[in-house]
XYZ file of N, CA and C in Angstrom:
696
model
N -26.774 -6.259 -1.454
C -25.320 -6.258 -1.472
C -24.808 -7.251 -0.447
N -24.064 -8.303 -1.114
C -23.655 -9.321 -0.221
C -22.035 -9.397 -0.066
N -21.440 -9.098 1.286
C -20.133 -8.859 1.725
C -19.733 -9.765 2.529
N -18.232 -10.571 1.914
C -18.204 -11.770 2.596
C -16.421 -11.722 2.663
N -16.285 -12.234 3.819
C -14.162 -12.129 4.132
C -13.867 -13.585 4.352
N -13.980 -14.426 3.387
C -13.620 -15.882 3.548
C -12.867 -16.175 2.558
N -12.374 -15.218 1.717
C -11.310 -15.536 0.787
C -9.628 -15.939 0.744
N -8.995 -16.591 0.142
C -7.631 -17.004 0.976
C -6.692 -15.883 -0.460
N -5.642 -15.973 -0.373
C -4.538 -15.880 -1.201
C -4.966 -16.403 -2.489
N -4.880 -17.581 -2.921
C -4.883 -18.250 -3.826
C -6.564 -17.809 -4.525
N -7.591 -17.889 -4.409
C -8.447 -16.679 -4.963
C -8.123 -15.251 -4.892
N -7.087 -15.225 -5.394
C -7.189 -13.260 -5.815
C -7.091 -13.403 -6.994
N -6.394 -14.324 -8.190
C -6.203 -14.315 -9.165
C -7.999 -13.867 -9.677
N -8.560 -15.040 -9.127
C -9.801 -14.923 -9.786
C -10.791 -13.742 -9.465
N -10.578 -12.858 -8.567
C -11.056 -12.047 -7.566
C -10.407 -10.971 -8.894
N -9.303 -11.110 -9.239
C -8.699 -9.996 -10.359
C -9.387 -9.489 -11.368
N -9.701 -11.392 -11.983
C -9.933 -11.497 -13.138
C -11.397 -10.845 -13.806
N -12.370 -10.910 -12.592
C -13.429 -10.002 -12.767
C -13.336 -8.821 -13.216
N -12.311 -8.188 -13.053
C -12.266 -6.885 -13.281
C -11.657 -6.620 -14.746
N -12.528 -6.374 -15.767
C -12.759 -6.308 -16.677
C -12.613 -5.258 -17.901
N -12.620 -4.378 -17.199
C -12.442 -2.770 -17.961
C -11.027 -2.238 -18.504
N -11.407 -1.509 -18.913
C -9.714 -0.794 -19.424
C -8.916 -0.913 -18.586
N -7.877 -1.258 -18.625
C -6.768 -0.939 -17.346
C -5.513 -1.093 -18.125
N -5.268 0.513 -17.852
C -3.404 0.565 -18.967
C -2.387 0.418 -18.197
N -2.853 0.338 -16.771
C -1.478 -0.018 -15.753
C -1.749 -1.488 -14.863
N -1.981 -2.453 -15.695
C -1.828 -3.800 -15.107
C -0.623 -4.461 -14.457
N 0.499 -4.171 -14.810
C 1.745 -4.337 -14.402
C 1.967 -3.731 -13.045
N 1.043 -2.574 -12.789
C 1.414 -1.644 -11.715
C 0.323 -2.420 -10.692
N -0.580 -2.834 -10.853
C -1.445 -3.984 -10.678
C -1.284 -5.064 -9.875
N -0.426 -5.809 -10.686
C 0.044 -7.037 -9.972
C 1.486 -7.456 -9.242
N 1.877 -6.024 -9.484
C 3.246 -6.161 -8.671
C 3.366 -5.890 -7.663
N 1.940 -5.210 -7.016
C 1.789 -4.964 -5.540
C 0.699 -6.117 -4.782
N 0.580 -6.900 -5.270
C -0.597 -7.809 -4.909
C -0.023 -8.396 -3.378
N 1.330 -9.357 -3.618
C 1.834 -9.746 -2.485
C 1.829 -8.906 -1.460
N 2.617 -7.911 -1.625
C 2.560 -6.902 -0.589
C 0.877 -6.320 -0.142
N 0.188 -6.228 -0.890
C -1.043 -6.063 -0.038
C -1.471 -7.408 0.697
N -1.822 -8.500 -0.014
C -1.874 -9.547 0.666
C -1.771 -10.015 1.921
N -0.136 -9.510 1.903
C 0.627 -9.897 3.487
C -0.110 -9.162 4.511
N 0.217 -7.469 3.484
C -0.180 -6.724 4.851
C -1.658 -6.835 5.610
N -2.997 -6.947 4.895
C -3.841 -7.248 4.890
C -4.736 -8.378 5.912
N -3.641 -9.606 5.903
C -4.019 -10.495 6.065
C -3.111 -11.131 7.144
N -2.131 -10.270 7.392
C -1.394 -10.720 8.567
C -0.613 -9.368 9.359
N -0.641 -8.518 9.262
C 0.148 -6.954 9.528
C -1.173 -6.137 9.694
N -1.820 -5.817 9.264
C -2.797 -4.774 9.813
C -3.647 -4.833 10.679
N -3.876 -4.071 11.590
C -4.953 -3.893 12.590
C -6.224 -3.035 12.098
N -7.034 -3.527 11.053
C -7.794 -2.832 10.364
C -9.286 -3.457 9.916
N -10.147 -3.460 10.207
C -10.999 -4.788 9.720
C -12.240 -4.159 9.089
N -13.607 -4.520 8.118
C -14.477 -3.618 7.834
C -14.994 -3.164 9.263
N -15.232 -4.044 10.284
C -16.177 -3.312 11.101
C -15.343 -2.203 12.257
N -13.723 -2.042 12.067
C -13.119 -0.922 12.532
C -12.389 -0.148 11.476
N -13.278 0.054 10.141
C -12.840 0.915 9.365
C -12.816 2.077 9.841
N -13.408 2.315 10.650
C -13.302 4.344 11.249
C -13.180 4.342 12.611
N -12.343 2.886 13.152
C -11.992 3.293 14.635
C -10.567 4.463 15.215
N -11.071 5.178 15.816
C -10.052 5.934 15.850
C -8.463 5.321 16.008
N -8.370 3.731 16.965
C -7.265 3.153 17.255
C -6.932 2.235 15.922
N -7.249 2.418 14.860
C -7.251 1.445 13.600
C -5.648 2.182 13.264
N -5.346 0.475 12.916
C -3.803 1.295 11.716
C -4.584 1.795 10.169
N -3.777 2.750 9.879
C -3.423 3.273 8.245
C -3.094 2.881 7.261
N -3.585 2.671 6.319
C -2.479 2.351 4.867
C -3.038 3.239 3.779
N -2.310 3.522 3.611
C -2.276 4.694 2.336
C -1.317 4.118 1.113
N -2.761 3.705 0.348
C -2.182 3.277 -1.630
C -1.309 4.642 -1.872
N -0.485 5.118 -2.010
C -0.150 6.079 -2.926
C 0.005 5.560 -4.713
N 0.264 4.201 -4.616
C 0.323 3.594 -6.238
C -0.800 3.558 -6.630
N -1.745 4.529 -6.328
C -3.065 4.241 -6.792
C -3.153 4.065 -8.535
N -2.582 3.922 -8.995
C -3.035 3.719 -10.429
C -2.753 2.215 -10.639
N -3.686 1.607 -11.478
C -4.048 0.498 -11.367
C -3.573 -0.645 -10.587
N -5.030 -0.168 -9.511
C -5.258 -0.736 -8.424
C -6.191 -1.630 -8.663
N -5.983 -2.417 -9.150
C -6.886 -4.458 -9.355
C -6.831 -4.985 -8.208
N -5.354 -4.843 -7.992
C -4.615 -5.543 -6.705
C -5.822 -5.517 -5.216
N -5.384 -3.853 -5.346
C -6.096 -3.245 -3.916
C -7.389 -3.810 -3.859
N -8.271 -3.451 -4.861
C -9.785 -3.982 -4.718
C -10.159 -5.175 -4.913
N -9.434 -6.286 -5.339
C -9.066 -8.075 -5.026
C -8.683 -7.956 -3.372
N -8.167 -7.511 -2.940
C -7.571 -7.361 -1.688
C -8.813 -7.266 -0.621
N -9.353 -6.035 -0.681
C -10.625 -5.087 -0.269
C -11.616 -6.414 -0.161
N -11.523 -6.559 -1.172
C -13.165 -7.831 -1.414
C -12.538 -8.816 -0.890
N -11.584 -9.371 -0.816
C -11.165 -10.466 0.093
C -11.480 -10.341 1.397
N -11.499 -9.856 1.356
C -10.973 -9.365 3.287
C -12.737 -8.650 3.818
N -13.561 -8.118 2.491
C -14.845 -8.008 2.947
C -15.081 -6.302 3.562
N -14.236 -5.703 2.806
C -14.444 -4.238 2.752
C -14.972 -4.066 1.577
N -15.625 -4.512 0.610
C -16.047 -4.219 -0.766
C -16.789 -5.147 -1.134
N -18.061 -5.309 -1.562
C -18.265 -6.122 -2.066
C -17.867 -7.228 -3.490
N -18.121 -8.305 -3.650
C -17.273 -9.084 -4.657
C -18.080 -8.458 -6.203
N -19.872 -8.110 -5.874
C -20.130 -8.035 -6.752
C -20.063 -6.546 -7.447
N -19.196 -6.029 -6.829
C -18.596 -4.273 -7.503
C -17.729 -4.725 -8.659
N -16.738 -5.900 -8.371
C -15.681 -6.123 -8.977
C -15.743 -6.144 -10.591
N -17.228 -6.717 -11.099
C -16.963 -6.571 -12.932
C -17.876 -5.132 -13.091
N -17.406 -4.376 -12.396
C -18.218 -2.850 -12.463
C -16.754 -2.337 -12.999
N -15.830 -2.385 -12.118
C -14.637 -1.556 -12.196
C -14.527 -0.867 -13.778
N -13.914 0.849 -13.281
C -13.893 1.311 -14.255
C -14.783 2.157 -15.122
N -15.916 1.702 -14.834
C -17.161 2.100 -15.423
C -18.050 2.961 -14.852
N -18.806 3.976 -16.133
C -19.192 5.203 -15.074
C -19.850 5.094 -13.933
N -20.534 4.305 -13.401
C -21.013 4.709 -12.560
C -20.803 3.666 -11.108
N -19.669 3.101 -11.993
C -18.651 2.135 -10.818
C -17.825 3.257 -9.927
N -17.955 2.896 -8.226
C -17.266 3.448 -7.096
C -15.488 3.039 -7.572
N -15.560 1.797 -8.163
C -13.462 1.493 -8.177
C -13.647 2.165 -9.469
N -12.735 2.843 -9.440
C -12.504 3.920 -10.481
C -11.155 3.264 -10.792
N -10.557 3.737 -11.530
C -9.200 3.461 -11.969
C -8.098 4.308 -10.902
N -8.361 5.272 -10.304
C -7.804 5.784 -8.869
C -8.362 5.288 -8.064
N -8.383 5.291 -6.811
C -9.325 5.104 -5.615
C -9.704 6.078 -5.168
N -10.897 6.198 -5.149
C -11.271 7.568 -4.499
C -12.001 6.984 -2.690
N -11.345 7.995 -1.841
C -11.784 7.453 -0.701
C -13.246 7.910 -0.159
N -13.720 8.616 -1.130
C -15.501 8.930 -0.629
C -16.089 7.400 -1.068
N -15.640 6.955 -1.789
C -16.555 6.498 -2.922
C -15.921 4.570 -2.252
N -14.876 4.271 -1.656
C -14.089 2.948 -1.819
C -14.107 2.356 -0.104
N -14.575 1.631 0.248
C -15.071 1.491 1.878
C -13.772 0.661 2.123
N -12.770 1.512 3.250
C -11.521 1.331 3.728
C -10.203 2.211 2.977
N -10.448 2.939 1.963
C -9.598 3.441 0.886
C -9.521 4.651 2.318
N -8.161 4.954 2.353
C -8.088 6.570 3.537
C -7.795 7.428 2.972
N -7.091 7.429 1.636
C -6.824 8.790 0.822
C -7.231 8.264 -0.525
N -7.724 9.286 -1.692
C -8.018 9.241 -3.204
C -6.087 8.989 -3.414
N -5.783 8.463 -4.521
C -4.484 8.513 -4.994
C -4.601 8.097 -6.517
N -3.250 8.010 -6.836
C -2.716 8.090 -8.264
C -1.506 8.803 -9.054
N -1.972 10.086 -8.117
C -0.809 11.425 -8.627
C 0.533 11.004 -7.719
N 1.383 10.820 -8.645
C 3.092 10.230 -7.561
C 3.166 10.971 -6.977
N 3.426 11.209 -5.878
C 4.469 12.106 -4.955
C 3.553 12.406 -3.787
N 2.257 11.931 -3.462
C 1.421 12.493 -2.589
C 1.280 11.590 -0.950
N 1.633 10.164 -1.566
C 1.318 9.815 -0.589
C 2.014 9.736 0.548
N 3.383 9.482 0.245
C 4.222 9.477 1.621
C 4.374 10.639 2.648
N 3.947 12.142 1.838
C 4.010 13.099 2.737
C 2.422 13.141 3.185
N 1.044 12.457 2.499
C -0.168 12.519 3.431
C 0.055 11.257 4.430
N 1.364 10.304 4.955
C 1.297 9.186 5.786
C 1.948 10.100 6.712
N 2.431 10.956 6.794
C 3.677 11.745 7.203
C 2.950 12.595 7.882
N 2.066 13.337 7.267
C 1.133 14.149 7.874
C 0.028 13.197 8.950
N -0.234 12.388 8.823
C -1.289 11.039 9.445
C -0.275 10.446 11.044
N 1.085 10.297 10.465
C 1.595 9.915 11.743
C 1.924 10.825 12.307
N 2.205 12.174 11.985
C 2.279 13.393 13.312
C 0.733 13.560 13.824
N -0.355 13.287 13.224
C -1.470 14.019 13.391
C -2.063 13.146 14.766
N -1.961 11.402 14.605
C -1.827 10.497 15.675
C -1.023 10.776 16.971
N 0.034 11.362 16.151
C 0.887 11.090 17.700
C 0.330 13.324 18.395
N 0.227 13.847 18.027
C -0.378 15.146 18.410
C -1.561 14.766 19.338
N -2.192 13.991 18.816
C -3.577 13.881 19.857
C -3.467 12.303 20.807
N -2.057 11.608 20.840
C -1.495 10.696 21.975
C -2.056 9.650 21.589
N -2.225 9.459 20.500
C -2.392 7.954 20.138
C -1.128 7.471 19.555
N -0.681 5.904 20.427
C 0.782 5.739 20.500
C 0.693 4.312 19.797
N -0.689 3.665 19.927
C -0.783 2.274 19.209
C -0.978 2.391 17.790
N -1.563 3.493 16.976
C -1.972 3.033 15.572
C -0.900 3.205 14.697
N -0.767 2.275 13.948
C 0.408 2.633 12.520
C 0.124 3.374 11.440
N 0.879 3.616 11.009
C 1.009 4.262 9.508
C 1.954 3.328 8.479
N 0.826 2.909 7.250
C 1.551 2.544 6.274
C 1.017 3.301 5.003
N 2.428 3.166 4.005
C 1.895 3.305 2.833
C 2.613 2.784 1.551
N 2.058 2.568 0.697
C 2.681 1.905 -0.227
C 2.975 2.878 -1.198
N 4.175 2.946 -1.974
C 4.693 3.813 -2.708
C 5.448 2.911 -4.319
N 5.574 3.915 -5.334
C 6.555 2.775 -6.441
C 7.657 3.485 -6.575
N 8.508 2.690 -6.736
C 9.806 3.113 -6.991
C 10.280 4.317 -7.878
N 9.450 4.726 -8.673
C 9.163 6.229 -9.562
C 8.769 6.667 -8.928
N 8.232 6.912 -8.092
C 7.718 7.877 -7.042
C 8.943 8.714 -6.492
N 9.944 8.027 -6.163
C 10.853 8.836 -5.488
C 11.875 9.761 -6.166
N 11.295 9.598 -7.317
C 11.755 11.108 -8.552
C 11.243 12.501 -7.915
N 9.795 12.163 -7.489
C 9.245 13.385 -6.882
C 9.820 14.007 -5.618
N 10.190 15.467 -5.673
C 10.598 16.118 -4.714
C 10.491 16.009 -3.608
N 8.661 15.856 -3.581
C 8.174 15.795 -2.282
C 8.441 14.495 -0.682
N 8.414 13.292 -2.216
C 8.767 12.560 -1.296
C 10.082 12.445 -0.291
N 11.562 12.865 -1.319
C 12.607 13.385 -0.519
C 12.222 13.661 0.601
N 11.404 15.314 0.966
C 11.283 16.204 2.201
C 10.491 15.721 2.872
N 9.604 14.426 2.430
C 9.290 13.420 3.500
C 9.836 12.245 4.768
N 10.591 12.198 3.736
C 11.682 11.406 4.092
C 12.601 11.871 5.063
N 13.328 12.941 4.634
C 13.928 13.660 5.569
C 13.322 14.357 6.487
N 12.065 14.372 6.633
C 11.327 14.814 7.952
C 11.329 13.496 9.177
N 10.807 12.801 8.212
C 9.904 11.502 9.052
C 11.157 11.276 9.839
N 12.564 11.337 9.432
C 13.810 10.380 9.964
C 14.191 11.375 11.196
N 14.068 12.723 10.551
C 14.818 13.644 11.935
C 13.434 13.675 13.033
N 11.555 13.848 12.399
C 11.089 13.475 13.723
C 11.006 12.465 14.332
N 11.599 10.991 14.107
C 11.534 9.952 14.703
C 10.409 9.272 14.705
N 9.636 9.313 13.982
C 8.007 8.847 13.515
C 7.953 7.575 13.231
N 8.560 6.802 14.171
C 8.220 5.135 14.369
C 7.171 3.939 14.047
N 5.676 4.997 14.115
C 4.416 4.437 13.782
C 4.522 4.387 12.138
N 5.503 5.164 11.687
C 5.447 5.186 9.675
C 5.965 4.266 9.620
N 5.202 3.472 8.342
C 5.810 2.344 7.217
C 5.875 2.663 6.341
N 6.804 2.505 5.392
C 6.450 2.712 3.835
C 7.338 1.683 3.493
N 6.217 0.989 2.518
C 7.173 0.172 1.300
C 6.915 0.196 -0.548
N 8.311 0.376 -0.786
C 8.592 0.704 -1.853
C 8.853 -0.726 -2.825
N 7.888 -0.267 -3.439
C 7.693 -1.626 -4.455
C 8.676 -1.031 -5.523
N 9.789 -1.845 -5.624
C 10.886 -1.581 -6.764
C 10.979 -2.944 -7.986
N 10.488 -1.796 -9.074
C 10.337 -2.960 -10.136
C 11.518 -1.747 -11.089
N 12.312 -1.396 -11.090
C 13.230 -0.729 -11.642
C 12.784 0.477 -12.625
N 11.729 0.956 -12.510
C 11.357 1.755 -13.295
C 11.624 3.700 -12.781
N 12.366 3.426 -11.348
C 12.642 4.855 -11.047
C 14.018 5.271 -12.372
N 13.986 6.838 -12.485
C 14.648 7.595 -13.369
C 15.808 7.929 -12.924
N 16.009 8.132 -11.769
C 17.594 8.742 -11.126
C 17.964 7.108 -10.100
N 19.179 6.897 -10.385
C 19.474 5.979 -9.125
C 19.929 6.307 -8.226
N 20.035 5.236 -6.945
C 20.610 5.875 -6.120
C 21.849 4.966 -5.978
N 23.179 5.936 -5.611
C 24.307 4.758 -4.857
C 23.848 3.920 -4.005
N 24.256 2.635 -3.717
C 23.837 1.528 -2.936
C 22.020 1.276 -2.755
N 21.317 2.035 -3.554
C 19.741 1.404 -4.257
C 19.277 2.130 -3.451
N 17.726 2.011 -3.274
C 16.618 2.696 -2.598
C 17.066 2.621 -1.263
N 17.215 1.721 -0.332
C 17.094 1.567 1.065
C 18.145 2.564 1.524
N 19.475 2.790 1.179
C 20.732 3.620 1.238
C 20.076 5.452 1.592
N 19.057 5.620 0.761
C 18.692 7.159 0.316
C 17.893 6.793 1.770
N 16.824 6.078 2.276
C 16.253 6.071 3.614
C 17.168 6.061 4.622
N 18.150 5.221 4.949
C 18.939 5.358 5.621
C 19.931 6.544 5.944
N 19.714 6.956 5.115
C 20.883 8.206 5.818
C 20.146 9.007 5.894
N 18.525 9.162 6.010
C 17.644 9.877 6.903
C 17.195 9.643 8.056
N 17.514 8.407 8.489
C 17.947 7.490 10.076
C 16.527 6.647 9.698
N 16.257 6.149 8.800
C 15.110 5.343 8.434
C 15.993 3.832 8.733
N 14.890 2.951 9.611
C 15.433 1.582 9.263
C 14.558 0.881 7.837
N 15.567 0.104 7.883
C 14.893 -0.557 6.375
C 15.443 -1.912 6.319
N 14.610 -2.770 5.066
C 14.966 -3.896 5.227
C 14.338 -4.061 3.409
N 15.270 -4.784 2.822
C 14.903 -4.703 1.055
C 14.768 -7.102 1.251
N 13.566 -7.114 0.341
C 13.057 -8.168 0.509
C 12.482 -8.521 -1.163
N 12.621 -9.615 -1.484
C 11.719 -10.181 -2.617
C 10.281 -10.144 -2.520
N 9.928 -9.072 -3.238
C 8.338 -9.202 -3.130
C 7.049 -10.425 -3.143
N 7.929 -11.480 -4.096
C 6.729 -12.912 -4.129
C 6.905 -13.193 -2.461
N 8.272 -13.330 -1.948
C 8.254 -14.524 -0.786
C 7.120 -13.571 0.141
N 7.070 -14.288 0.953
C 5.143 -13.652 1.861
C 6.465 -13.960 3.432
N 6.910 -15.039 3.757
C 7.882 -14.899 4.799
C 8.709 -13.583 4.999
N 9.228 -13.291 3.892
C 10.523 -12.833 3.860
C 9.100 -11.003 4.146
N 8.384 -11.061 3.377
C 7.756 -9.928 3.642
C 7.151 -9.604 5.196
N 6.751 -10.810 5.674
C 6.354 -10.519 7.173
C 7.118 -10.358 7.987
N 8.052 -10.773 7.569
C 9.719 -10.459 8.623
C 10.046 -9.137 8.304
N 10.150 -8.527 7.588
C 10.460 -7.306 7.441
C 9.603 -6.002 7.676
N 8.182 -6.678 7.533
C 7.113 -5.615 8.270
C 7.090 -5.587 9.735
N 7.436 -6.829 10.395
C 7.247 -6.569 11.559
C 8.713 -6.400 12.371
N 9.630 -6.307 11.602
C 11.388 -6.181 11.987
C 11.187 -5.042 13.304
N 11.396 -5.116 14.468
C 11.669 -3.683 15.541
C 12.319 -2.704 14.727
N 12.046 -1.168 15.288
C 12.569 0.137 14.820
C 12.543 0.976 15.653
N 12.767 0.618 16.913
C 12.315 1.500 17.635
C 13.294 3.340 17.241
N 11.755 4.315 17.611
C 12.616 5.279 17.360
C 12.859 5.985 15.923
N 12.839 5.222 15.029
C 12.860 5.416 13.486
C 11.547 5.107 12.442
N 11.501 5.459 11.552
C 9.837 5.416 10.647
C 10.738 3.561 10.263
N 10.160 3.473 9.241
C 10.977 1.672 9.085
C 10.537 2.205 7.192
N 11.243 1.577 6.553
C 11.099 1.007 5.053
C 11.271 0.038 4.461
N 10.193 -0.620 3.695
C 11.027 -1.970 3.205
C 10.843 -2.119 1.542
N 11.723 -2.262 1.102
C 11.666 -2.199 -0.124
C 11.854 -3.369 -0.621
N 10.257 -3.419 -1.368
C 10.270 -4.843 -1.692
C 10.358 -5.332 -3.567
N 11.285 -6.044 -3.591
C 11.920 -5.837 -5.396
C 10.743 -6.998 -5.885
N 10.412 -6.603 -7.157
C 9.335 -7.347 -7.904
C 9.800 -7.317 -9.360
N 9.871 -8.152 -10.423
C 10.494 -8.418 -11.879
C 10.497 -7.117 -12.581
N 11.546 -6.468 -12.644
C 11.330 -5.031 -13.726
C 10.296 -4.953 -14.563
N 9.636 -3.636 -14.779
C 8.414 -3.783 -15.704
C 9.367 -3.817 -16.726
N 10.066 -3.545 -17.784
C 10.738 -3.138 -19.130
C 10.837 -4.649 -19.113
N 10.885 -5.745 -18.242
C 11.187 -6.939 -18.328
C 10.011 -8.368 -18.846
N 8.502 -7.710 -18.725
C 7.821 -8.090 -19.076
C 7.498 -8.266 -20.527
């Protein structure tokens, strides 16, 4: 097994394209690519050889369903090997069409099912700051249907009244949530004292500015808009 992190941006397409198997959520796929990218490769404090350091930041896929993206990402960066990639999918392939985190080297939670992840980042940044670790972050990536689910609400409204500063979440909005909100996604964070910042998902600037925007005091959100799926 040969594991190598010399890959740039511009090989992920092909890093994708390996992956070969069924995949009924491709759209869900490639609309998070940038945003992993960035974070990955310029925002995280995370590397294979401090995959289980206790001072490592977090990211939690909650969009775990077709995740191409993530494991183009993974193998870039040399948490996965390249040659898993035309496995995907297949029985006795580790990238499953979820991520399962026994099975995916750097994956921190299994996902797929909406509504889980922002309250297991939620649970991750109290659990850090309980035992006084004040440097590691919490991110997680969420889709804009996600926030149909209940749960995430009472996440939300936790994270803002405990002041959980180390949380990130960004909400990849490709217009496919069911209820709107007055003045869009960022509005519903904000009046849980969330800072936020809503950004075009291609630009990679506009995304690093907004991941690393100060908050002191508040979890942060950035909601990053990507071409409506119904638009494809």
């Amino acid at each position: 097994m040969t594991i190598t992190a010399d890959h740039g941006y511009d090989d992920l397409p092909r890093l994708m394209s390996l992956m070969t198997g069924d995949e009924k959520h491709d759209f869900a796929a490639t609309s998070t690519l940038d945003v992993l990218w960035v974070l990955y490769d310029r925002v995280l404090d995370v590397t294979p050889e401090r995959a289980e350091a206790t001072d490592r930041d977090r990211f939690l896929l909650s969009k775990g369903h077709g995740p191409m993206a993530y494991y183009a990402v993974l193998a870039a960066k040399g948490f996965v090997p390249e040659e898993w990639l035309p496995g995907f999918g297949s029985y006795d392939s580790p990238l499953g069409h979820h991520p399962d985190r026994v099975l995916v080297p750097g994956a921190e939670i299994g996902s797929g099912s909406l509504g889980h992840g922002l309250p297991l980042a939620v649970g991750s940044a109290l659990g850090l700051r309980a035992q006084g670790l004040a440097d590691p972050a919490v991110w997680v990536l969420i889709g804009d249907a996600e926030l149909d689910e209940g749960s995430n609400h009472e996440a939300i409204a936790y994270a803002g009244a405990a002041g959980l500063d180390r949380l990130h979440t960004v909400v990849v909005d490709n217009a496919s949530a069911s209820h709107a909100l007055p003045g869009g996604i960022a509005a519903r964070f904000e009046a849980a004292n969330w800072s936020t910042a809503t950004v075009d998902e291609r630009d990679h600037a506009a995304l690093y500015e907004a991941f690393t925007a100060p908050h002191p005091g508040r979890p942060h959100a950035v909601v990053a808009r990507v071409e409506p799926k119904n638009a494809r």
